Amino acid sequence: KNIIKKNNTLFEINLSQKEIYCYEYTTSRAFLMTLNELNDYAGQHEVIAENLSTQIIAELSRYTQELKAERKSHFHDGRRAQQHIENSWKQLESSKRRFERDCKEADRAQHYFDKMDADINVTKADVEKAKQQAQLRHQIAEDSKNEYLTYLQKFNKDQHEHYYTLIPHIFQRIQEMEERRVGRVRESMRVYTEVEHKVLPIVSKCLDGMTKAAESIEPKMDSKQVVESYKSGFEPPGDVEFEDYSVSMKRAVSESSFLNARGESRRRSRSKLWPLLKRNKLMSLLASPRQPPPPPPTSPSPDGLLNGPQSPQQPKEPLSQRLNDFMGTKHKMHCLRSLKRGVSSRAATSPLHLPPEQRRKKLQAKLNDINKDIQKEMDQRDALTKMKDVYIKNPHLGDPDSIDPRLEEITQSLEKLQLEAHKFEVRPSQRRQSSHFDSQGNTPLTNNYGQNRESPDGSYTEDPSTETSMQFKSRSTEFDEEFDEEEPLPTIGTCKALYPFEGQNEGTISMAEGEMLYVIEEDKGDGWTRVRRNEDEEGYVPTSYIKLFLDTNAKGAMTYI
């Protein structure tokens, strides 16, 4: 019973955490039904245990004490009877030995008298004395004989009573006691069977329920439910187009056209595979800012000398090469969050990071909940309206104006709920339209919720092409939506800011002097170190502006300080 209770408790906890899972699959429902039946089954065993405790164990314990006392009394009577017959036998033996001794002494006295009487030399007085002594001994022997006969008769009587009356009576009482004991055992066994018979129908129903639960499991239905629950809704990738490299490309071709020709082909062939990739593998493109880090202040702090000279600057690259690397690099995007400074990740409850099919289900579920709330508010409004009409017709029942504040409150609540429902109704259609454009590959993707997202500080200035910039922003937003919910990179140490840094360049993060930050990527020779302030804010800071405290077991690139 305790094991069943423990399993039920654990299952209830698990049920509260994964309630949908437990109610969707036949295996989970059957397991829950089996646990419930086991609980009832264990309850019947508790009934059996309680009945056995009250009707058998308690009675047997009391009766056992009575039997022990009665048995002790019978054995005491037997020992007392045995001791009495032994004492009678000892008295008989003692009188017998005394009678034998007195007879021998009387014989010796008679022989002495006869000898004295035959001797002529003995005086008459001696003969008379010997005669009196012989007569005395004969009298003593006669008394011993009578005593012996008395004890003999007494012993024979006691012995007859012992073997024919006392001992049989004691054994009879012991036999009756044992018969009562055996009868009580029989009664206890009968009571046990009756207790078992009483719970058999319920136990049989429990077992039938377990059998029914086992038969209710449908493997095919569960597998279909798994597919329905986890299907993504992504379309398979299209055919890879042929890229003709035999035609020499002229240098005069605009960088934006080169980006469209190369980026779109790679996007069509690889964009559909992104949901299957890991964040750490996909987010390796974005490197440190191309601008060289600013030099430290002219009056460095004492700790500033530890970082040494600034790393050498690297030449700038054109935006087209930067974006081509962005779309075609082997390591996709190292971290999209470095494009944004101070932007928090969306809430964990947002469905935007889910695949299309799962996103549709989440939005539909929220829409259904909102519709239920709307219906509830409408019912309350109708009821209050009817109540107001009754008050108007019968003023003595109540004041109609007292209902107006509540009606106004319900009206405002309905407006908010209807507005929220409209958002959820529009959102799936916009997503489907966006997915349609993505599959066609002709129109850049747009983020329907981009207004709610903070744009990065600054932008690239190398390419004046508006179309290329819009494509880059669209791709970045799309990547953010796909991978913004993944786990952040692990920290490899900490650092202390030696100087304040504004972080106005793209991909950088501001810091105050003395502030402690987490290091997630070491300086790779360009003078920038990637840090994190919290779980949501990451960026690059100049290596010469910080003092590093790396973990000894952390793995990372060599830091040039």
Coordinates of C-alpha atoms in Angstrom, one line a residue:
K1 CA 0.0 0.0 0.0
N2 CA 2.8 2.4 0.8
I3 CA 4.5 1.7 -2.5
I4 CA 1.3 2.3 -4.4
K5 CA 0.8 5.6 -2.5
K6 CA 4.3 6.7 -3.3
N7 CA 3.9 5.8 -7.0
N8 CA 0.6 7.7 -7.1
T9 CA 2.2 10.8 -5.5
L10 CA 5.1 10.7 -8.0
F11 CA 2.7 10.2 -10.9
E12 CA 0.5 13.1 -9.7
I13 CA 3.6 15.4 -9.6
N14 CA 4.6 14.2 -13.1
L15 CA 1.0 14.7 -14.2
S16 CA 1.0 18.3 -13.1
Q17 CA 4.2 18.9 -15.0
K18 CA 3.2 17.1 -18.2
E19 CA -0.5 17.0 -18.1
I20 CA -1.0 17.2 -21.8
Y21 CA 1.3 14.2 -22.4
C22 CA -0.5 12.1 -19.8
Y23 CA -3.9 12.7 -21.3
E24 CA -3.0 12.4 -25.0
Y25 CA -1.5 9.0 -25.2
T26 CA -3.3 5.7 -24.5
T27 CA -0.3 4.3 -22.8
S28 CA -0.3 7.1 -20.2
R29 CA -4.0 6.9 -19.7
A30 CA -3.8 3.1 -19.3
F31 CA -1.0 3.5 -16.8
L32 CA -3.0 6.0 -14.8
M33 CA -6.0 3.7 -14.8
T34 CA -3.8 0.8 -13.6
L35 CA -2.4 2.9 -10.8
N36 CA -6.0 3.8 -9.7
E37 CA -7.0 0.1 -9.8
L38 CA -3.9 -0.8 -7.9
N39 CA -4.8 1.8 -5.3
D40 CA -8.3 0.2 -4.9
Y41 CA -6.7 -3.2 -4.8
A42 CA -4.3 -2.1 -2.1
G43 CA -7.2 -0.6 -0.2
Q44 CA -9.0 -4.0 -0.1
H45 CA -5.8 -5.5 1.3
E46 CA -5.9 -2.9 4.0
V47 CA -9.5 -4.0 4.7
I48 CA -8.3 -7.6 5.0
A49 CA -5.5 -6.5 7.3
E50 CA -7.8 -4.5 9.6
N51 CA -10.4 -7.3 9.8
L52 CA -7.6 -9.9 10.6
S53 CA -6.3 -7.5 13.2
T54 CA -9.6 -6.9 15.0
Q55 CA -11.3 -10.3 14.5
I56 CA -8.4 -12.8 14.6
I57 CA -5.2 -11.4 16.0
A58 CA -6.7 -9.6 19.0
E59 CA -8.9 -12.6 19.9
L60 CA -6.1 -15.1 19.5
S61 CA -3.8 -12.9 21.6
R62 CA -6.3 -12.8 24.5
Y63 CA -7.2 -16.5 24.2
T64 CA -3.5 -17.4 24.2
Q65 CA -3.0 -15.7 27.5
E66 CA -6.0 -17.6 28.9
L67 CA -4.6 -20.9 27.6
K68 CA -1.2 -20.3 29.2
A69 CA -2.8 -19.7 32.6
E70 CA -5.1 -22.7 32.4
R71 CA -2.2 -25.0 31.2
K72 CA -0.1 -23.8 34.1
S73 CA -2.9 -24.6 36.5
H74 CA -3.2 -28.1 35.1
F75 CA 0.5 -28.8 35.4
H76 CA 0.5 -27.5 38.9
D77 CA -2.3 -29.9 39.9
G78 CA -0.4 -32.8 38.3
R79 CA 2.8 -32.0 40.1
R80 CA 0.9 -31.7 43.4
A81 CA -0.7 -35.2 42.9
Q82 CA 2.6 -36.7 42.0
Q83 CA 4.2 -35.2 45.1
H84 CA 1.4 -36.6 47.3
I85 CA 1.8 -40.1 46.0
E86 CA 5.6 -39.9 46.4
N87 CA 5.2 -38.8 50.1
S88 CA 2.8 -41.7 50.8
W89 CA 5.3 -44.1 49.3
K90 CA 8.1 -42.7 51.5
Q91 CA 6.0 -43.1 54.6
L92 CA 5.2 -46.7 53.6
E93 CA 8.9 -47.5 53.1
S94 CA 9.8 -45.9 56.4
S95 CA 7.2 -47.9 58.4
K96 CA 8.2 -51.1 56.6
R97 CA 11.9 -50.7 57.5
R98 CA 11.0 -49.9 61.1
F99 CA 8.8 -53.0 61.3
E100 CA 11.6 -55.1 59.9
R101 CA 14.1 -53.7 62.4
D102 CA 11.7 -54.3 65.4
C103 CA 11.1 -57.9 64.3
K104 CA 14.8 -58.6 64.2
E105 CA 15.3 -57.1 67.7
A106 CA 12.4 -59.1 69.1
D107 CA 13.9 -62.3 67.7
R108 CA 17.3 -61.5 69.3
A109 CA 15.6 -60.8 72.6
Q110 CA 13.7 -64.1 72.4
H111 CA 16.9 -66.1 71.7
Y112 CA 18.7 -64.4 74.6
F113 CA 15.8 -65.2 77.0
D114 CA 15.8 -68.9 75.8
K115 CA 19.6 -69.0 76.4
M116 CA 19.4 -67.5 79.9
D117 CA 16.5 -69.8 80.8
A118 CA 18.4 -72.9 79.8
D119 CA 21.5 -72.0 81.7
I120 CA 21.4 -73.3 85.3
N121 CA 24.2 -71.1 86.4
V122 CA 22.1 -67.9 85.7
T123 CA 20.1 -66.5 88.6
K124 CA 16.4 -66.3 88.4
A125 CA 16.4 -62.5 88.4
D126 CA 18.5 -62.4 85.2
V127 CA 16.1 -64.8 83.6
E128 CA 13.1 -62.7 84.6
K129 CA 14.8 -59.6 83.2
A130 CA 15.6 -61.3 79.9
K131 CA 12.0 -62.5 79.7
Q132 CA 10.6 -59.0 80.2
Q133 CA 13.0 -57.6 77.6
A134 CA 11.8 -60.2 75.1
Q135 CA 8.2 -59.4 75.8
L136 CA 8.9 -55.7 75.3
R137 CA 10.6 -56.3 72.0
H138 CA 7.6 -58.4 70.8
Q139 CA 5.2 -55.6 71.7
I140 CA 7.3 -53.0 69.8
A141 CA 7.4 -55.3 66.8
E142 CA 3.6 -55.7 67.0
D143 CA 3.1 -52.0 67.0
S144 CA 5.5 -51.5 64.1
K145 CA 3.5 -54.2 62.2
N146 CA 0.2 -52.4 62.8
E147 CA 1.7 -49.0 61.7
Y148 CA 3.1 -50.6 58.6
L149 CA -0.3 -52.1 57.8
T150 CA -1.9 -48.7 58.2
Y151 CA 0.6 -46.9 55.9
L152 CA 0.3 -49.7 53.4
Q153 CA -3.5 -49.4 53.2
K154 CA -3.1 -45.6 52.9
F155 CA -0.6 -45.9 50.1
N156 CA -2.7 -48.3 48.2
K157 CA -5.7 -46.0 48.5
D158 CA -3.7 -43.0 47.4
Q159 CA -2.1 -44.9 44.6
H160 CA -5.5 -46.0 43.3
E161 CA -6.9 -42.5 43.6
H162 CA -3.8 -41.1 41.9
Y163 CA -3.9 -43.4 38.9
Y164 CA -7.6 -43.8 38.5
T165 CA -9.0 -40.4 39.6
L166 CA -6.6 -37.5 39.9
I167 CA -4.3 -38.0 36.9
P168 CA -7.1 -39.0 34.5
H169 CA -9.0 -35.9 35.6
I170 CA -6.0 -33.6 35.0
F171 CA -5.3 -35.2 31.6
Q172 CA -9.0 -34.8 30.7
R173 CA -8.9 -31.1 31.5
I174 CA -5.7 -30.7 29.4
Q175 CA -7.4 -32.5 26.6
E176 CA -10.4 -30.3 26.7
M177 CA -8.1 -27.3 26.7
E178 CA -6.3 -28.5 23.6
E179 CA -9.6 -29.2 21.9
R180 CA -10.8 -25.7 22.6
R181 CA -7.5 -24.3 21.3
V182 CA -7.8 -26.3 18.0
G183 CA -11.4 -25.2 17.7
R184 CA -10.3 -21.6 18.0
V185 CA -7.7 -22.1 15.3
R186 CA -10.5 -23.5 13.1
E187 CA -12.7 -20.5 13.8
S188 CA -9.9 -18.1 13.0
M189 CA -9.2 -19.8 9.7
R190 CA -12.9 -19.7 8.9
V191 CA -13.0 -16.0 9.7
Y192 CA -10.0 -15.4 7.5
T193 CA -11.7 -17.1 4.5
E194 CA -14.9 -15.0 5.1
V195 CA -12.8 -11.8 5.1
E196 CA -11.2 -12.8 1.9
H197 CA -14.5 -13.7 0.3
K198 CA -16.0 -10.3 1.2
V199 CA -13.3 -8.4 -0.8
L200 CA -13.1 -10.9 -3.7
P201 CA -15.8 -9.1 -5.8
I202 CA -14.0 -5.8 -5.5
V203 CA -10.6 -7.3 -6.1
S204 CA -12.0 -9.0 -9.2
K205 CA -13.3 -5.7 -10.5
C206 CA -9.9 -4.1 -9.9
L207 CA -8.2 -6.9 -11.9
D208 CA -10.9 -6.5 -14.6
G209 CA -10.1 -2.8 -14.7
M210 CA -6.4 -3.5 -15.1
T211 CA -7.1 -5.8 -17.9
K212 CA -9.4 -3.2 -19.6
A213 CA -6.7 -0.6 -19.1
A214 CA -4.1 -2.9 -20.8
E215 CA -6.5 -3.6 -23.7
S216 CA -7.1 0.1 -24.2
I217 CA -3.5 0.7 -25.3
E218 CA -3.3 1.5 -29.0
P219 CA 0.2 1.5 -30.3
K220 CA -0.7 2.9 -33.7
M221 CA -2.8 5.6 -32.2
D222 CA 0.0 6.7 -29.9
S223 CA 2.5 6.7 -32.7
K224 CA 0.1 8.9 -34.8
Q225 CA -0.3 11.2 -31.8
V226 CA 3.5 11.5 -31.5
V227 CA 3.7 12.5 -35.1
E228 CA 0.8 14.9 -34.7
S229 CA 2.4 16.5 -31.6
Y230 CA 5.9 16.9 -33.0
K231 CA 5.5 17.5 -36.7
S232 CA 7.1 20.7 -37.7
G233 CA 5.2 21.8 -40.8
F234 CA 8.4 22.7 -42.6
E235 CA 8.4 22.0 -46.3
P236 CA 11.1 19.8 -47.8
P237 CA 13.9 21.7 -49.5
G238 CA 13.6 22.2 -53.2
D239 CA 16.1 21.1 -55.9
V240 CA 19.5 22.6 -55.9
E241 CA 20.0 24.9 -58.9
F242 CA 22.9 24.6 -61.2
E243 CA 25.5 27.3 -60.7
D244 CA 27.4 27.9 -63.9
Y245 CA 31.0 29.0 -63.0
S246 CA 32.2 28.6 -66.5
V247 CA 30.9 32.1 -67.4
S248 CA 33.5 34.5 -66.0
M249 CA 31.9 37.1 -63.9
K250 CA 32.7 40.7 -64.6
R251 CA 34.1 42.9 -61.9
A252 CA 31.5 45.5 -62.7
V253 CA 28.7 43.3 -61.4
S254 CA 27.2 45.0 -58.4
E255 CA 27.9 43.4 -55.0
S256 CA 24.2 43.3 -54.3
S257 CA 23.6 41.2 -57.4
F258 CA 26.4 38.9 -56.4
L259 CA 24.8 38.6 -53.0
N260 CA 21.4 37.7 -54.5
A261 CA 22.8 35.1 -56.9
R262 CA 24.9 33.4 -54.3
G263 CA 22.9 34.0 -51.1
E264 CA 19.5 33.0 -52.5
S265 CA 20.9 29.7 -53.9
R266 CA 22.5 28.8 -50.6
R267 CA 19.4 30.0 -48.8
R268 CA 17.1 27.8 -50.8
S269 CA 19.3 24.7 -50.3
R270 CA 20.1 25.2 -46.7
S271 CA 17.4 27.3 -45.1
K272 CA 15.1 24.3 -44.7
L273 CA 17.7 22.4 -42.8
W274 CA 18.3 25.1 -40.2
P275 CA 15.7 23.8 -37.8
L276 CA 17.7 20.6 -37.5
L277 CA 21.0 22.3 -36.6
K278 CA 22.3 23.1 -33.2
R279 CA 22.7 26.7 -32.1
N280 CA 26.4 26.4 -31.3
K281 CA 27.1 25.0 -34.8
L282 CA 24.9 27.5 -36.6
M283 CA 25.9 30.6 -34.8
S284 CA 29.6 30.8 -35.6
L285 CA 29.6 33.5 -38.3
L286 CA 29.3 36.7 -36.4
A287 CA 32.8 37.7 -35.4
S288 CA 34.0 40.8 -33.5
P289 CA 33.4 44.2 -35.0
R290 CA 35.5 45.1 -38.0
Q291 CA 36.4 48.4 -36.6
P292 CA 39.6 48.4 -34.5
P293 CA 39.1 48.8 -30.8
P294 CA 39.7 52.2 -29.3
P295 CA 42.9 52.8 -27.4
P296 CA 42.7 52.9 -23.7
P297 CA 42.6 56.3 -22.0
T298 CA 45.8 58.3 -21.7
S299 CA 45.9 57.9 -18.0
P300 CA 45.5 54.2 -17.4
S301 CA 44.7 52.7 -14.1
P302 CA 47.4 50.6 -12.4
D303 CA 45.6 47.5 -13.5
G304 CA 45.5 48.6 -17.1
L305 CA 49.2 47.7 -17.7
L306 CA 48.4 44.1 -17.3
N307 CA 46.6 43.9 -20.6
G308 CA 49.6 45.2 -22.6
P309 CA 49.4 46.9 -26.0
Q310 CA 46.4 46.9 -28.2
S311 CA 46.1 44.1 -30.8
P312 CA 46.9 45.0 -34.4
Q313 CA 44.1 46.3 -36.5
Q314 CA 42.6 44.4 -39.4
P315 CA 41.6 45.8 -42.7
K316 CA 38.0 46.4 -43.4
E317 CA 36.2 44.1 -45.8
P318 CA 33.3 45.1 -48.2
L319 CA 29.8 44.3 -47.1
S320 CA 29.2 41.9 -49.9
Q321 CA 32.1 39.7 -48.8
R322 CA 30.9 40.0 -45.2
L323 CA 27.3 38.9 -46.2
N324 CA 28.6 36.2 -48.4
D325 CA 30.6 34.8 -45.5
F326 CA 27.4 35.2 -43.4
M327 CA 25.4 33.0 -45.7
G328 CA 28.0 30.5 -46.9
T329 CA 30.4 30.0 -44.1
K330 CA 30.8 26.5 -42.7
H331 CA 29.9 27.6 -39.2
K332 CA 26.7 29.6 -39.9
M333 CA 26.2 32.2 -37.2
H334 CA 28.3 32.1 -34.0
C335 CA 26.0 34.3 -32.1
L336 CA 23.2 36.4 -33.5
R337 CA 22.8 38.2 -30.2
S338 CA 25.9 40.2 -30.8
L339 CA 24.0 42.2 -33.4
K340 CA 21.8 43.5 -30.6
R341 CA 22.9 45.2 -27.4
G342 CA 20.6 45.1 -24.4
V343 CA 17.8 43.2 -26.1
S344 CA 16.1 40.7 -23.8
S345 CA 15.0 37.3 -25.3
R346 CA 11.3 36.7 -25.8
A347 CA 9.4 35.0 -23.1
A348 CA 9.6 31.3 -22.8
T349 CA 5.8 31.1 -23.5
S350 CA 6.1 32.7 -26.9
P351 CA 5.3 30.3 -29.7
L352 CA 7.4 32.1 -32.3
H353 CA 10.4 29.8 -31.8
L354 CA 8.3 26.7 -32.5
P355 CA 8.0 25.0 -35.9
P356 CA 5.0 26.2 -38.0
E357 CA 2.6 23.4 -37.1
Q358 CA 3.4 23.6 -33.4
R359 CA 3.2 27.3 -33.5
R360 CA -0.3 27.1 -35.2
K361 CA -1.5 24.7 -32.4
K362 CA -0.2 27.0 -29.6
L363 CA -1.8 30.0 -31.2
Q364 CA -5.1 28.1 -31.8
A365 CA -5.1 27.0 -28.1
K366 CA -4.6 30.6 -26.9
L367 CA -7.3 31.7 -29.3
N368 CA -9.7 29.1 -27.9
D369 CA -9.0 30.3 -24.4
I370 CA -9.6 33.9 -25.3
N371 CA -12.9 32.9 -27.0
K372 CA -14.0 31.1 -23.9
D373 CA -13.3 34.2 -21.8
I374 CA -15.2 36.3 -24.4
Q375 CA -18.2 34.0 -24.1
K376 CA -18.1 34.2 -20.4
E377 CA -18.0 37.9 -20.3
M378 CA -20.8 38.1 -22.8
D379 CA -22.9 35.8 -20.7
Q380 CA -22.3 38.0 -17.7
R381 CA -23.2 41.1 -19.7
D382 CA -26.4 39.5 -20.9
A383 CA -27.3 38.5 -17.3
L384 CA -26.6 42.0 -16.0
T385 CA -28.6 43.5 -18.9
K386 CA -31.6 41.4 -18.0
M387 CA -31.2 42.3 -14.3
K388 CA -31.1 46.0 -15.3
D389 CA -34.3 45.6 -17.3
V390 CA -36.0 44.0 -14.3
Y391 CA -34.8 46.8 -12.0
I392 CA -36.2 49.4 -14.5
K393 CA -39.6 47.6 -14.6
N394 CA -39.6 47.1 -10.8
P395 CA -37.6 49.9 -9.1
H396 CA -38.3 48.5 -5.7
L397 CA -36.1 45.5 -6.5
G398 CA -32.9 47.6 -7.0
D399 CA -31.3 50.6 -8.5
P400 CA -30.7 50.1 -12.3
D401 CA -27.8 52.7 -12.2
S402 CA -25.8 50.5 -9.8
I403 CA -25.3 48.0 -12.6
D404 CA -23.8 50.5 -15.1
P405 CA -20.3 50.4 -13.6
R406 CA -20.2 46.7 -13.9
L407 CA -21.5 46.7 -17.4
E408 CA -18.8 49.3 -18.4
E409 CA -16.1 47.2 -16.8
I410 CA -17.4 44.1 -18.8
T411 CA -17.5 46.1 -22.0
Q412 CA -13.9 47.2 -21.6
S413 CA -12.8 43.7 -20.8
L414 CA -14.7 42.4 -23.9
E415 CA -12.9 45.0 -26.1
K416 CA -9.5 43.9 -24.8
L417 CA -10.3 40.3 -25.3
Q418 CA -11.6 40.9 -28.8
L419 CA -8.5 42.8 -29.7
E420 CA -6.3 40.1 -28.3
A421 CA -8.4 37.5 -30.3
H422 CA -8.0 39.5 -33.4
K423 CA -4.2 39.5 -33.0
F424 CA -4.1 35.7 -32.7
E425 CA -6.5 35.4 -35.7
V426 CA -4.3 37.6 -37.9
R427 CA -1.0 36.1 -36.7
P428 CA -1.3 32.6 -38.3
S429 CA -2.3 34.1 -41.7
Q430 CA 0.7 36.4 -41.6
R431 CA 2.9 33.5 -40.8
R432 CA 1.5 31.4 -43.7
Q433 CA 2.1 34.3 -46.0
S434 CA 5.7 34.7 -44.8
S435 CA 6.3 31.0 -45.2
H436 CA 4.9 31.2 -48.8
F437 CA 7.3 34.0 -49.7
D438 CA 10.1 32.0 -48.2
S439 CA 9.4 29.0 -50.3
Q440 CA 9.1 31.0 -53.5
G441 CA 12.5 32.7 -52.8
N442 CA 11.4 35.8 -54.7
T443 CA 10.5 38.2 -51.9
P444 CA 12.6 39.0 -48.9
L445 CA 11.1 37.7 -45.6
T446 CA 9.5 40.3 -43.4
N447 CA 9.1 40.1 -39.7
N448 CA 5.5 40.8 -38.7
Y449 CA 6.5 41.5 -35.1
G450 CA 9.7 43.5 -35.9
Q451 CA 8.2 46.6 -34.4
N452 CA 8.4 45.0 -31.0
R453 CA 12.0 44.0 -31.4
E454 CA 14.9 46.4 -30.8
S455 CA 17.1 47.0 -33.8
P456 CA 20.9 46.8 -33.5
D457 CA 22.9 49.9 -32.7
G458 CA 24.5 51.2 -35.9
S459 CA 24.7 49.5 -39.3
Y460 CA 27.3 48.7 -42.0
T461 CA 28.2 51.6 -44.2
E462 CA 30.3 50.0 -46.8
D463 CA 27.4 49.1 -49.1
P464 CA 24.8 51.8 -49.8
S465 CA 22.4 49.3 -51.4
T466 CA 19.1 49.5 -49.5
E467 CA 18.0 46.1 -50.9
T468 CA 21.0 44.4 -49.5
S469 CA 20.6 46.0 -46.1
M470 CA 16.9 45.0 -46.0
Q471 CA 17.8 41.4 -47.0
F472 CA 20.5 41.3 -44.3
K473 CA 18.0 42.6 -41.6
S474 CA 15.4 40.2 -42.8
R475 CA 17.8 37.3 -42.6
S476 CA 19.0 38.3 -39.2
T477 CA 15.5 38.7 -37.9
E478 CA 14.6 35.3 -39.3
F479 CA 17.6 33.7 -37.7
D480 CA 16.7 35.4 -34.4
E481 CA 13.3 33.9 -34.5
E482 CA 14.6 30.4 -35.1
F483 CA 17.4 30.3 -32.6
D484 CA 16.9 33.0 -30.0
E485 CA 15.5 30.5 -27.6
E486 CA 18.6 28.2 -27.5
E487 CA 20.9 28.0 -24.6
P488 CA 23.6 30.6 -24.3
L489 CA 27.3 29.8 -24.8
P490 CA 29.1 28.7 -21.7
T491 CA 31.4 31.1 -19.8
I492 CA 35.1 30.5 -19.8
G493 CA 36.0 33.0 -17.1
T494 CA 35.3 36.5 -15.8
C495 CA 36.8 40.0 -16.4
K496 CA 36.9 43.3 -14.7
A497 CA 36.5 46.6 -16.6
L498 CA 39.5 48.8 -16.1
Y499 CA 38.0 51.7 -18.1
P500 CA 34.5 52.7 -19.0
F501 CA 33.3 51.8 -22.6
E502 CA 30.3 53.3 -24.3
G503 CA 29.8 50.4 -26.8
Q504 CA 28.4 52.6 -29.6
N505 CA 29.7 50.4 -32.5
E506 CA 27.7 47.5 -33.9
G507 CA 28.0 44.3 -31.9
T508 CA 29.6 45.9 -28.9
I509 CA 28.4 46.3 -25.3
S510 CA 28.8 49.1 -22.9
M511 CA 30.5 48.7 -19.5
A512 CA 31.3 50.8 -16.5
E513 CA 34.7 51.0 -14.8
G514 CA 35.0 48.2 -12.2
E515 CA 32.1 46.2 -13.6
M516 CA 32.5 42.4 -13.6
L517 CA 31.4 40.5 -16.7
Y518 CA 31.4 37.0 -17.9
V519 CA 33.8 36.0 -20.7
I520 CA 32.4 33.7 -23.4
E521 CA 35.0 34.1 -26.1
E522 CA 38.7 35.1 -25.9
D523 CA 40.5 37.6 -28.0
K524 CA 41.3 36.0 -31.4
G525 CA 43.9 38.6 -32.3
D526 CA 41.6 41.4 -33.4
G527 CA 41.6 43.2 -30.1
W528 CA 38.1 42.3 -29.1
T529 CA 36.8 40.0 -26.3
R530 CA 33.3 38.7 -26.2
V531 CA 31.5 39.1 -22.8
R532 CA 28.1 38.7 -21.3
R533 CA 26.5 40.8 -18.7
N534 CA 23.5 38.5 -18.0
E535 CA 21.6 35.8 -19.8
D536 CA 20.3 38.2 -22.4
E537 CA 22.9 40.9 -23.1
E538 CA 26.1 39.9 -24.9
G539 CA 28.7 41.8 -27.0
Y540 CA 32.3 42.7 -27.6
V541 CA 34.6 45.0 -25.6
P542 CA 38.2 46.0 -26.2
T543 CA 40.6 43.6 -24.7
S544 CA 42.8 46.4 -23.5
Y545 CA 40.0 47.8 -21.4
I546 CA 39.5 44.7 -19.2
K547 CA 41.4 42.4 -16.9
L548 CA 40.8 38.7 -17.6
F549 CA 40.3 36.0 -15.0
L550 CA 40.0 32.8 -17.1
D551 CA 39.2 29.4 -15.7
T552 CA 42.1 27.0 -15.8
N553 CA 40.0 24.2 -17.3
A554 CA 38.2 26.4 -19.9
K555 CA 38.9 25.9 -23.5
G556 CA 39.2 28.8 -25.8
A557 CA 41.3 30.6 -28.3
M558 CA 44.6 32.2 -27.2
T559 CA 44.1 35.7 -25.9
Y560 CA 46.6 38.3 -27.2
I561 CA 47.1 40.8 -24.4

